[in-house]
Short mmCIF file of C-alpha atoms in Angstrom, two decimals:
data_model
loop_
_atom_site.label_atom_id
_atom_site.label_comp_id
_atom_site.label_asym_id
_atom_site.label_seq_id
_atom_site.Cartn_x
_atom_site.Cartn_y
_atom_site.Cartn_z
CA UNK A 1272 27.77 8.56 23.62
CA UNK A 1273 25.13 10.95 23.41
CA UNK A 1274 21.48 10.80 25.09
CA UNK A 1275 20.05 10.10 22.01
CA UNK A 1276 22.04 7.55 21.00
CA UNK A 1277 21.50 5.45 24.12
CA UNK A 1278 17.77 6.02 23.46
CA UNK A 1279 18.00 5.16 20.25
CA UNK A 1280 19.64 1.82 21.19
CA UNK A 1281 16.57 1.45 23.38
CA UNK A 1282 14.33 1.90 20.56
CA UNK A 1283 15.96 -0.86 18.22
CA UNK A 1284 15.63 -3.29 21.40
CA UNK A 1285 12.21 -3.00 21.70
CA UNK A 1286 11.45 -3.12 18.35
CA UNK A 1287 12.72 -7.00 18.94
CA UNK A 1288 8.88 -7.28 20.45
CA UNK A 1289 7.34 -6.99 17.27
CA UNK A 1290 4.86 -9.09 17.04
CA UNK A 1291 5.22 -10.11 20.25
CA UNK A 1292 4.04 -8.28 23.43
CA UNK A 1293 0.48 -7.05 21.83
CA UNK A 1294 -1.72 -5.67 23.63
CA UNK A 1295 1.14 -4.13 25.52
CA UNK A 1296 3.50 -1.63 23.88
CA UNK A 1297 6.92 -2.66 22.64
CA UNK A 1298 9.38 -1.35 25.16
CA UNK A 1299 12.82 -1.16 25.09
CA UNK A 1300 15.26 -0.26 28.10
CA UNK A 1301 19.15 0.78 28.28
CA UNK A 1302 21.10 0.87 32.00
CA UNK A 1303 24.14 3.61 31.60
CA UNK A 1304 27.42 3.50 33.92
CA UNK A 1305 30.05 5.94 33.57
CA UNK A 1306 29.20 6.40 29.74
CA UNK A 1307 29.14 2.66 29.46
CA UNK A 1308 26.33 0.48 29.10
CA UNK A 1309 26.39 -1.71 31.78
CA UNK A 1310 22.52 -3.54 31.22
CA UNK A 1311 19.60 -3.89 28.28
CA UNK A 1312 16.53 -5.59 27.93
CA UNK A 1313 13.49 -5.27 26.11
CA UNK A 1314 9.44 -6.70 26.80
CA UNK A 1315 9.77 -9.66 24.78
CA UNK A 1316 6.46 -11.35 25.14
CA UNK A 1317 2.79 -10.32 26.38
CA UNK A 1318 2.61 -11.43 29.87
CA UNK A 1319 6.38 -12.03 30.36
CA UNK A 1320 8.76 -9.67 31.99
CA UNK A 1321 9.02 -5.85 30.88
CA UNK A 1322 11.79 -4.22 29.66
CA UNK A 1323 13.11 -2.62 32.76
CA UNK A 1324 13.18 -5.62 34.43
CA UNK A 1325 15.28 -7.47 31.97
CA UNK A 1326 17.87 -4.32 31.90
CA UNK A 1327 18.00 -4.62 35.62
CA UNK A 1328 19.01 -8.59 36.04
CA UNK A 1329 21.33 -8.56 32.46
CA UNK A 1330 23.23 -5.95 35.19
CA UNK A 1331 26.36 -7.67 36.95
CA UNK A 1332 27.28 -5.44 39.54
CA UNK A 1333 24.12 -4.28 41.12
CA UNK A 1334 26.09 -1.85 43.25
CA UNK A 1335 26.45 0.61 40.23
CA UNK A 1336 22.73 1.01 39.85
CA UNK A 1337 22.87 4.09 42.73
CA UNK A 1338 25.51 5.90 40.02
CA UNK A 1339 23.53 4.73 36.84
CA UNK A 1340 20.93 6.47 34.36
CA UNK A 1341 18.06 4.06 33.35
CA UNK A 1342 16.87 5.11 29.34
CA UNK A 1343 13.90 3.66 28.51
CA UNK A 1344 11.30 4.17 25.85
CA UNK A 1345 8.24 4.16 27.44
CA UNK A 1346 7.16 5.77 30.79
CA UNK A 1347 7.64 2.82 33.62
CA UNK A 1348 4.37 1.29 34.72
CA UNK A 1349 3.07 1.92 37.81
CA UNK A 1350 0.23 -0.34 38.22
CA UNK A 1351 0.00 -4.55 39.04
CA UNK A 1352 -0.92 -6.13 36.10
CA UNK A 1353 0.36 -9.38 34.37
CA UNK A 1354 4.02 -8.36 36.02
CA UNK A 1355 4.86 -5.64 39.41
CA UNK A 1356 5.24 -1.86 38.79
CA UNK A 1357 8.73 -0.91 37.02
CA UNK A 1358 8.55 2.35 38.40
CA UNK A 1359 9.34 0.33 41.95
CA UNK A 1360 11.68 -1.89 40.62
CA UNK A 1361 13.74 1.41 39.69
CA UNK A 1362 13.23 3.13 43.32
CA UNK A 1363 13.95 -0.23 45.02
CA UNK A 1364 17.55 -0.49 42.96
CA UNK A 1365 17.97 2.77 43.50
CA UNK A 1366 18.68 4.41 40.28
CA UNK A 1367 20.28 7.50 40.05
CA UNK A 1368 18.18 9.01 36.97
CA UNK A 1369 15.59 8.07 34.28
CA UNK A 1370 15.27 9.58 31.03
CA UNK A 1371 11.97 8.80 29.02
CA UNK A 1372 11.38 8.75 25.51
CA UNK A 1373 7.64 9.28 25.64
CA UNK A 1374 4.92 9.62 28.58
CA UNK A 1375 2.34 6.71 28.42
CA UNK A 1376 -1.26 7.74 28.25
CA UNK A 1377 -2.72 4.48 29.11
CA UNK A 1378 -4.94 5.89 32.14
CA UNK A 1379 -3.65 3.26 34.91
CA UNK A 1380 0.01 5.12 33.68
CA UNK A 1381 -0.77 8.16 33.09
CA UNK A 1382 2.10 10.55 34.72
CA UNK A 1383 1.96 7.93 37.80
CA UNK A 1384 5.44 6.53 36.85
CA UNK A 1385 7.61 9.18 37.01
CA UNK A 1386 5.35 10.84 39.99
CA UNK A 1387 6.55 7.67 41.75
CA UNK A 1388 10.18 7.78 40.68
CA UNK A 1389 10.27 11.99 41.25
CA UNK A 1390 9.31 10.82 44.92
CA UNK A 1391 11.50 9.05 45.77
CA UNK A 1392 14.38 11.54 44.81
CA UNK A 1393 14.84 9.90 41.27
CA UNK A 1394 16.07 12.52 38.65
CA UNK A 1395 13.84 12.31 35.72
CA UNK A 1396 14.20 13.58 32.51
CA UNK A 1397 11.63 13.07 29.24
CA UNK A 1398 11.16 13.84 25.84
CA UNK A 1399 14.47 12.47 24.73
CA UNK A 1400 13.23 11.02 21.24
CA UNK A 1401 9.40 11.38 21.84
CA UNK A 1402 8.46 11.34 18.46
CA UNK A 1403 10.23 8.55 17.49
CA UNK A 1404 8.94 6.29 20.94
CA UNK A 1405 5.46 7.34 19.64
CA UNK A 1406 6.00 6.57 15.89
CA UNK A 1407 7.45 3.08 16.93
CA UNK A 1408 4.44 2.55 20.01
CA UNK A 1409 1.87 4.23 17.30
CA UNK A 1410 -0.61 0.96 17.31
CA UNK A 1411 -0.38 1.42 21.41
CA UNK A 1412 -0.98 5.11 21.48
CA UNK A 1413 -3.99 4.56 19.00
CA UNK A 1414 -6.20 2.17 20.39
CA UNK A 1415 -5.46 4.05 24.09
CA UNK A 1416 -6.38 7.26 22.24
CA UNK A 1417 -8.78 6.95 20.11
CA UNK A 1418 -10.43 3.63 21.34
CA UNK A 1419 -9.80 1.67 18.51
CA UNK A 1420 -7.21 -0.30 16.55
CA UNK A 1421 -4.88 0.74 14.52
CA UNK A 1422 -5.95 0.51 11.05
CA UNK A 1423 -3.69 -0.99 7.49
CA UNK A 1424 -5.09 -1.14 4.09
CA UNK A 1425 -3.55 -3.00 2.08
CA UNK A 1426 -4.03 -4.53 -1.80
CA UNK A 1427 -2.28 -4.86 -4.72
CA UNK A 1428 -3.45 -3.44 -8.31
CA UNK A 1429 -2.13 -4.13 -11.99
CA UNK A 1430 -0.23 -1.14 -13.44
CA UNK A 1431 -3.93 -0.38 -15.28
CA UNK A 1432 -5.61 -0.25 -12.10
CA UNK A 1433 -7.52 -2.89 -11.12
CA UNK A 1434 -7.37 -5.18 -7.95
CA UNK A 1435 -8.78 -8.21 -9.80
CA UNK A 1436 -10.76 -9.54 -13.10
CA UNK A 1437 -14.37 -9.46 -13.25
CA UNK A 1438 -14.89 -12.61 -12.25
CA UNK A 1439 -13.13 -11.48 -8.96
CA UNK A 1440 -10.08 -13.18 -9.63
CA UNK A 1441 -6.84 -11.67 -8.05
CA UNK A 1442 -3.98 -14.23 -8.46
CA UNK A 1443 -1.23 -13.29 -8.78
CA UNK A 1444 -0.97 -9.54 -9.13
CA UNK A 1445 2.07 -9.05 -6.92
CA UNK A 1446 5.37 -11.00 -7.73
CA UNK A 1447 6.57 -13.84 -4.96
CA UNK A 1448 8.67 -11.09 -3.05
CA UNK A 1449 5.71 -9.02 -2.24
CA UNK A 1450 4.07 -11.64 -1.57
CA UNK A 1451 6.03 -12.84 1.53
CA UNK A 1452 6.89 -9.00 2.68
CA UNK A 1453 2.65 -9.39 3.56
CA UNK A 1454 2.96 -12.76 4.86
CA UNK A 1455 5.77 -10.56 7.46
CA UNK A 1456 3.41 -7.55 8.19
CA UNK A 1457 0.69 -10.41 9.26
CA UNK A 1458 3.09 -11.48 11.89
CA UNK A 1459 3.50 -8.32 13.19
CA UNK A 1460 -0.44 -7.33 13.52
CA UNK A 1461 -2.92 -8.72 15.94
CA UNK A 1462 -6.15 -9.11 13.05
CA UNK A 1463 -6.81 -9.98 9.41
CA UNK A 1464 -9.82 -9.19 7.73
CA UNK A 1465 -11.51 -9.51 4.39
CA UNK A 1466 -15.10 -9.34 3.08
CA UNK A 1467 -17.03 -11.57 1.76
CA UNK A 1468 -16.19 -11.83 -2.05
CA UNK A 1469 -12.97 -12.01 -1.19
CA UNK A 1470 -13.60 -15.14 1.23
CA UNK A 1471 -15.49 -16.33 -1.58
CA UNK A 1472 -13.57 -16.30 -4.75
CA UNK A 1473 -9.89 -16.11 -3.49
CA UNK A 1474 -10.67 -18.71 -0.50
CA UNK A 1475 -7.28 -16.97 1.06
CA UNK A 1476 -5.97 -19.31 4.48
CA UNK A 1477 -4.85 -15.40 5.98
CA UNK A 1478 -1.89 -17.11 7.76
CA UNK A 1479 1.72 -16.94 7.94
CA UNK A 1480 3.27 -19.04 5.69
CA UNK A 1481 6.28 -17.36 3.92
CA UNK A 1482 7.25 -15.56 7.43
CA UNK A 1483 8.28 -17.07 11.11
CA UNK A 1484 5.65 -15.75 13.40
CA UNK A 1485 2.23 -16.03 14.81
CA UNK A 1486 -0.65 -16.10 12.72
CA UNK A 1487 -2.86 -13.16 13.26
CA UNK A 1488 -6.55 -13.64 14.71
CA UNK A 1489 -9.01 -13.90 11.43
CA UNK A 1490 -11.83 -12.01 10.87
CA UNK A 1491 -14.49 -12.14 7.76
CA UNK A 1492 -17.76 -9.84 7.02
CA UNK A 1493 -20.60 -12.14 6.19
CA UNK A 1494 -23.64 -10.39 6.78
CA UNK A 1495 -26.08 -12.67 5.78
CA UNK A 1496 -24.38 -15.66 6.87
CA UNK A 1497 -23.88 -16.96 3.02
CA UNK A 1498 -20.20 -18.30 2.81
CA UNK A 1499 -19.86 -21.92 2.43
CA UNK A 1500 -18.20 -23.67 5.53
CA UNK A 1501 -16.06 -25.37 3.51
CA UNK A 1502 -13.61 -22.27 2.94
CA UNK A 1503 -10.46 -22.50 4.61
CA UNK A 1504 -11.19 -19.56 6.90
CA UNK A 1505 -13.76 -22.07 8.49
CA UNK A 1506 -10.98 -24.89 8.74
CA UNK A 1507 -10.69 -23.81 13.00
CA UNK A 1508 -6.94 -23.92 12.48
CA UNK A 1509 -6.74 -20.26 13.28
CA UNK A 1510 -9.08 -18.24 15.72
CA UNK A 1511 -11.50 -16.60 13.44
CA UNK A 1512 -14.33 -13.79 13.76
CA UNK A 1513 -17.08 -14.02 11.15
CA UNK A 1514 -19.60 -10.30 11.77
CA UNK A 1515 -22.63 -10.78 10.98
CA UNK A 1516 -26.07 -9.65 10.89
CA UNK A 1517 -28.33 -12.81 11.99
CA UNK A 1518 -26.80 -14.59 15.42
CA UNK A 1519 -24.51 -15.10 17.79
CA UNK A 1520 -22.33 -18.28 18.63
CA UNK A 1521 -18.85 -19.91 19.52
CA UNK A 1522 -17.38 -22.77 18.54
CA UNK A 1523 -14.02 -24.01 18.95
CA UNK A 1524 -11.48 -21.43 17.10
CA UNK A 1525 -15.03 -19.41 15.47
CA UNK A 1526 -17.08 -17.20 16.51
CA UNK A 1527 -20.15 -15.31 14.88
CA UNK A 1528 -20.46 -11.69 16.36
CA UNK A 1529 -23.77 -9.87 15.53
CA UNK A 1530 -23.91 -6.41 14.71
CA UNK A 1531 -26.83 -4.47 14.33
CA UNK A 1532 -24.86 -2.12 11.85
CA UNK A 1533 -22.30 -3.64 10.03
CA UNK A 1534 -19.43 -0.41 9.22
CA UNK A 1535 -15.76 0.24 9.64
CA UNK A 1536 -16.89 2.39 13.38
CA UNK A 1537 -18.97 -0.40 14.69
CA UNK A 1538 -16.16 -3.55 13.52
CA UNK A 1539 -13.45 -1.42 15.02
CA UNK A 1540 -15.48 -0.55 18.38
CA UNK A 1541 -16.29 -4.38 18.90
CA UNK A 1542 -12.45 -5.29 17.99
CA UNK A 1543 -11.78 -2.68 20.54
CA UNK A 1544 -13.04 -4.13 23.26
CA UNK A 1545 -11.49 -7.59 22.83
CA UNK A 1546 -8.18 -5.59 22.83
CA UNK A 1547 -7.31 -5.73 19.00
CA UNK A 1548 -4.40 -3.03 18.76
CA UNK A 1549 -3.77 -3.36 15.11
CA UNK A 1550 -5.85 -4.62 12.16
CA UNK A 1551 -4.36 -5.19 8.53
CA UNK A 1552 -7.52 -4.99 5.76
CA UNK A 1553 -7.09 -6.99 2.65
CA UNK A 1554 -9.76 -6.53 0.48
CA UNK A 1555 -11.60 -6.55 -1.03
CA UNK A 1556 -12.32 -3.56 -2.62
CA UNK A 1557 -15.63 -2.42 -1.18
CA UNK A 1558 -14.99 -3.34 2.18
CA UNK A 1559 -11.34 -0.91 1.84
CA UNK A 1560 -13.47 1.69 0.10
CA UNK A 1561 -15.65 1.37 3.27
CA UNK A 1562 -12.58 2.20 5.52
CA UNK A 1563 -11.08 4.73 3.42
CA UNK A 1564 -14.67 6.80 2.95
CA UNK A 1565 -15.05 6.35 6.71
CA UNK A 1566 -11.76 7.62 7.32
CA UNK A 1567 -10.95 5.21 9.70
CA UNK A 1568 -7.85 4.40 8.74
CA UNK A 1569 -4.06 4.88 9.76
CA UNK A 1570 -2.08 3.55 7.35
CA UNK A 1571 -2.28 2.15 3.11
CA UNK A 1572 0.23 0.09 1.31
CA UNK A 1573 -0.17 -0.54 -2.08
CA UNK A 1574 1.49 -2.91 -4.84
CA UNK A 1575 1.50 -1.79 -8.09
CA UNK A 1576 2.65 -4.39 -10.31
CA UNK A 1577 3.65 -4.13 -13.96
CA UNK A 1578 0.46 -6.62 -14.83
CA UNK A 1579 -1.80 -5.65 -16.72
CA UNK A 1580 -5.88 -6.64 -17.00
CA UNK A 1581 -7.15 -3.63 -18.94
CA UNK A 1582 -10.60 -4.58 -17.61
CA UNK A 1583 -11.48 -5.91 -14.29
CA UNK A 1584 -12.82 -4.82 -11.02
CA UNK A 1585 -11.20 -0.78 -10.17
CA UNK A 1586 -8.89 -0.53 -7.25
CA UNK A 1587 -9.87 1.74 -4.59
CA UNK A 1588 -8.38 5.38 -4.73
CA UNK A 1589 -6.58 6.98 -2.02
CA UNK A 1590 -6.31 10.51 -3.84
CA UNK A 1591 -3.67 11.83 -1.61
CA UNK A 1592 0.32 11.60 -2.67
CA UNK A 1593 2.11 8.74 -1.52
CA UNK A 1594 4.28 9.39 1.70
CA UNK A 1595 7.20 6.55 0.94
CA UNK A 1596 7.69 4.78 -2.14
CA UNK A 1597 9.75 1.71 -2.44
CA UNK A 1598 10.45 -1.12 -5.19
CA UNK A 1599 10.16 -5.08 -4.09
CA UNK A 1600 11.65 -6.52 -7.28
CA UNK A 1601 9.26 -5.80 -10.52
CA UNK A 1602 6.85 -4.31 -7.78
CA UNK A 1603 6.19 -0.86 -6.74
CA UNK A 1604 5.18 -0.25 -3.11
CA UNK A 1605 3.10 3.11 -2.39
CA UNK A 1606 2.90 4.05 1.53
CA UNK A 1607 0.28 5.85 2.77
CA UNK A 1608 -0.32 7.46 6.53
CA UNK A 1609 -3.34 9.16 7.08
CA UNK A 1610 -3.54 12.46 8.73
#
């Protein structure tokens, strides 16, 4: 097999952390003998072992390690945190070499891994399949870089464009298919959030029902503090974050955040600092024009259904081409990245 190829088995192992391993980055890691792979493992839950260190004790014989090339898709940590360093793990087994995917910019990281395996006489290579480590790690890489979470808009619209009647009414747009694809992509993000018509007329729970997986952490704009406590979203079943602009409190599973400003930069800076790495918007459709106009967004994905209202509340508009386009069923599904 070729480099790539082992790397790219390294990448479809840590995908397996979807969902999973938040706020740390999905990681996946390959052990190669004699063109044969001897060990794998992947970081399969936040707080739990990383990848390396799974690879290294699925490995039988640990006398090969000294004649073995460690592939991993994510620069080895260097620093104590929830788990020891990987980088040590890898000098202590004595690898032969490590080939990287992509460098980690997390500051504790930060070139510190592979300073520590170059030291101790470790061959290391990198680059092998950046692009791809940083595509699949993009949530990661965002909130390190730019200090805040990665951002998904998502709604659905009839074919005449509207994402719900006048009297804000939006069920059902989408067919039952698209329907549980969503109820998937919440498992896989850290937040929810809606605003506050939305709350109001569609009363949405903003679990995971159709999927197996966690339910994201809720979160609801309510400036003024006027939603009735008798929505589900108030039901303290789920952790849930209501911003507002009046006070500050906890109770169990709630919590009301004040904000002096209530936009997309100051939601996303205080979602930051709780260590939100992704955050799927659905609606409604002044709070996603907010985001959009803001541009402080990564990613839109839109159903377009063959419905139609011919009157109703508009959908927002992205006005840029769609990147992917698929078809779920009677459903079309419009991908967006930004930038």
């Amino acid at each position: 097999m070729h480099k790539k190829e082992y790397m790219q088995r390294a990448l479809e192992l840590a995908e397996n952390g979807s969902g999973f391993v938040s706020p740390n980055p999905k990681v996946g890691c390959v052990i190669v003998y004699q063109d044969e792979i001897i060990g794998e493992g992947w970081h399969q839950q936040y707080g739990g072992p990383h990848a390396e260190v799974n690879a290294v004790n699925s490995v039988k014989n640990p006398a090969l390690f000294s004649e073995s090339t460690v592939y991993v898709t994510l620069e080895p940590c260097a620093h104590w945190g929830k788990t020891p360093p990987c980088a040590n793990l890898l000098v202590e087994k004595r690898v032969k070499k490590v080939i990287i995917a992509a460098k980690d910019s997390n500051p504790l990281v930060g070139g510190k891994g592979i300073e520590i395996l170059k030291n101790a006489g470790i061959e290391v290579e990198t680059g092998i399949l950046e692009k791809e480590a940083r595509w699949q790690n993009r949530r990661f890489f965002t909130q390190i870089e730019k200090k805040r979470p990665y951002v998904i808009l998502k709604w659905a619209q009839t074919q005449d464009g509207f994402i719900a009647r006048q009297n804000f009414d939006s069920k059902w747009i989408s067919n039952s298919q698209s329907r549980q694809l969503v109820h998937q992509w919440r498992a896989e993000e850290d937040a929810i959030l809606v605003g506050k018509n939305t709350a109001r007329y569609d009363n949405p729970t903003l679990n995971v029902r159709d999927w197996v997986g966690k339910n994201p952490l809720r979160i609801v704009i309510d400036s003024q503090l006027e939603l009735p406590q008798e929505l589900h979203l108030f039901d303290r079943k789920i952790p849930t974050l209501i911003f507002n602009s009046i006070m500050e409190k906890k109770e169990e599973n709630l919590e009301w955040i004040k904000l002096d400003g209530i936009s997309p930069s100051s939601i996303l800076e205080s979602l930051n600092t709780r260590r939100i790495q992704s955050l799927i918007i659905e609606g409604g459709s002044h709070v996603l024009r907010q985001f959009i106009e803001s541009g402080l967004w990564d990613e839109c994905r839109v159903f377009t259904s063959t419905t139609q209202f011919e009157e109703g509340i508009p959908a927002p508009q992205l006005n840029q081409n769609s990147s992917e386009t698929l078809f779920i069923g009677t459903d079309r599904l419009d991908i967006n990245y930004h930038g």
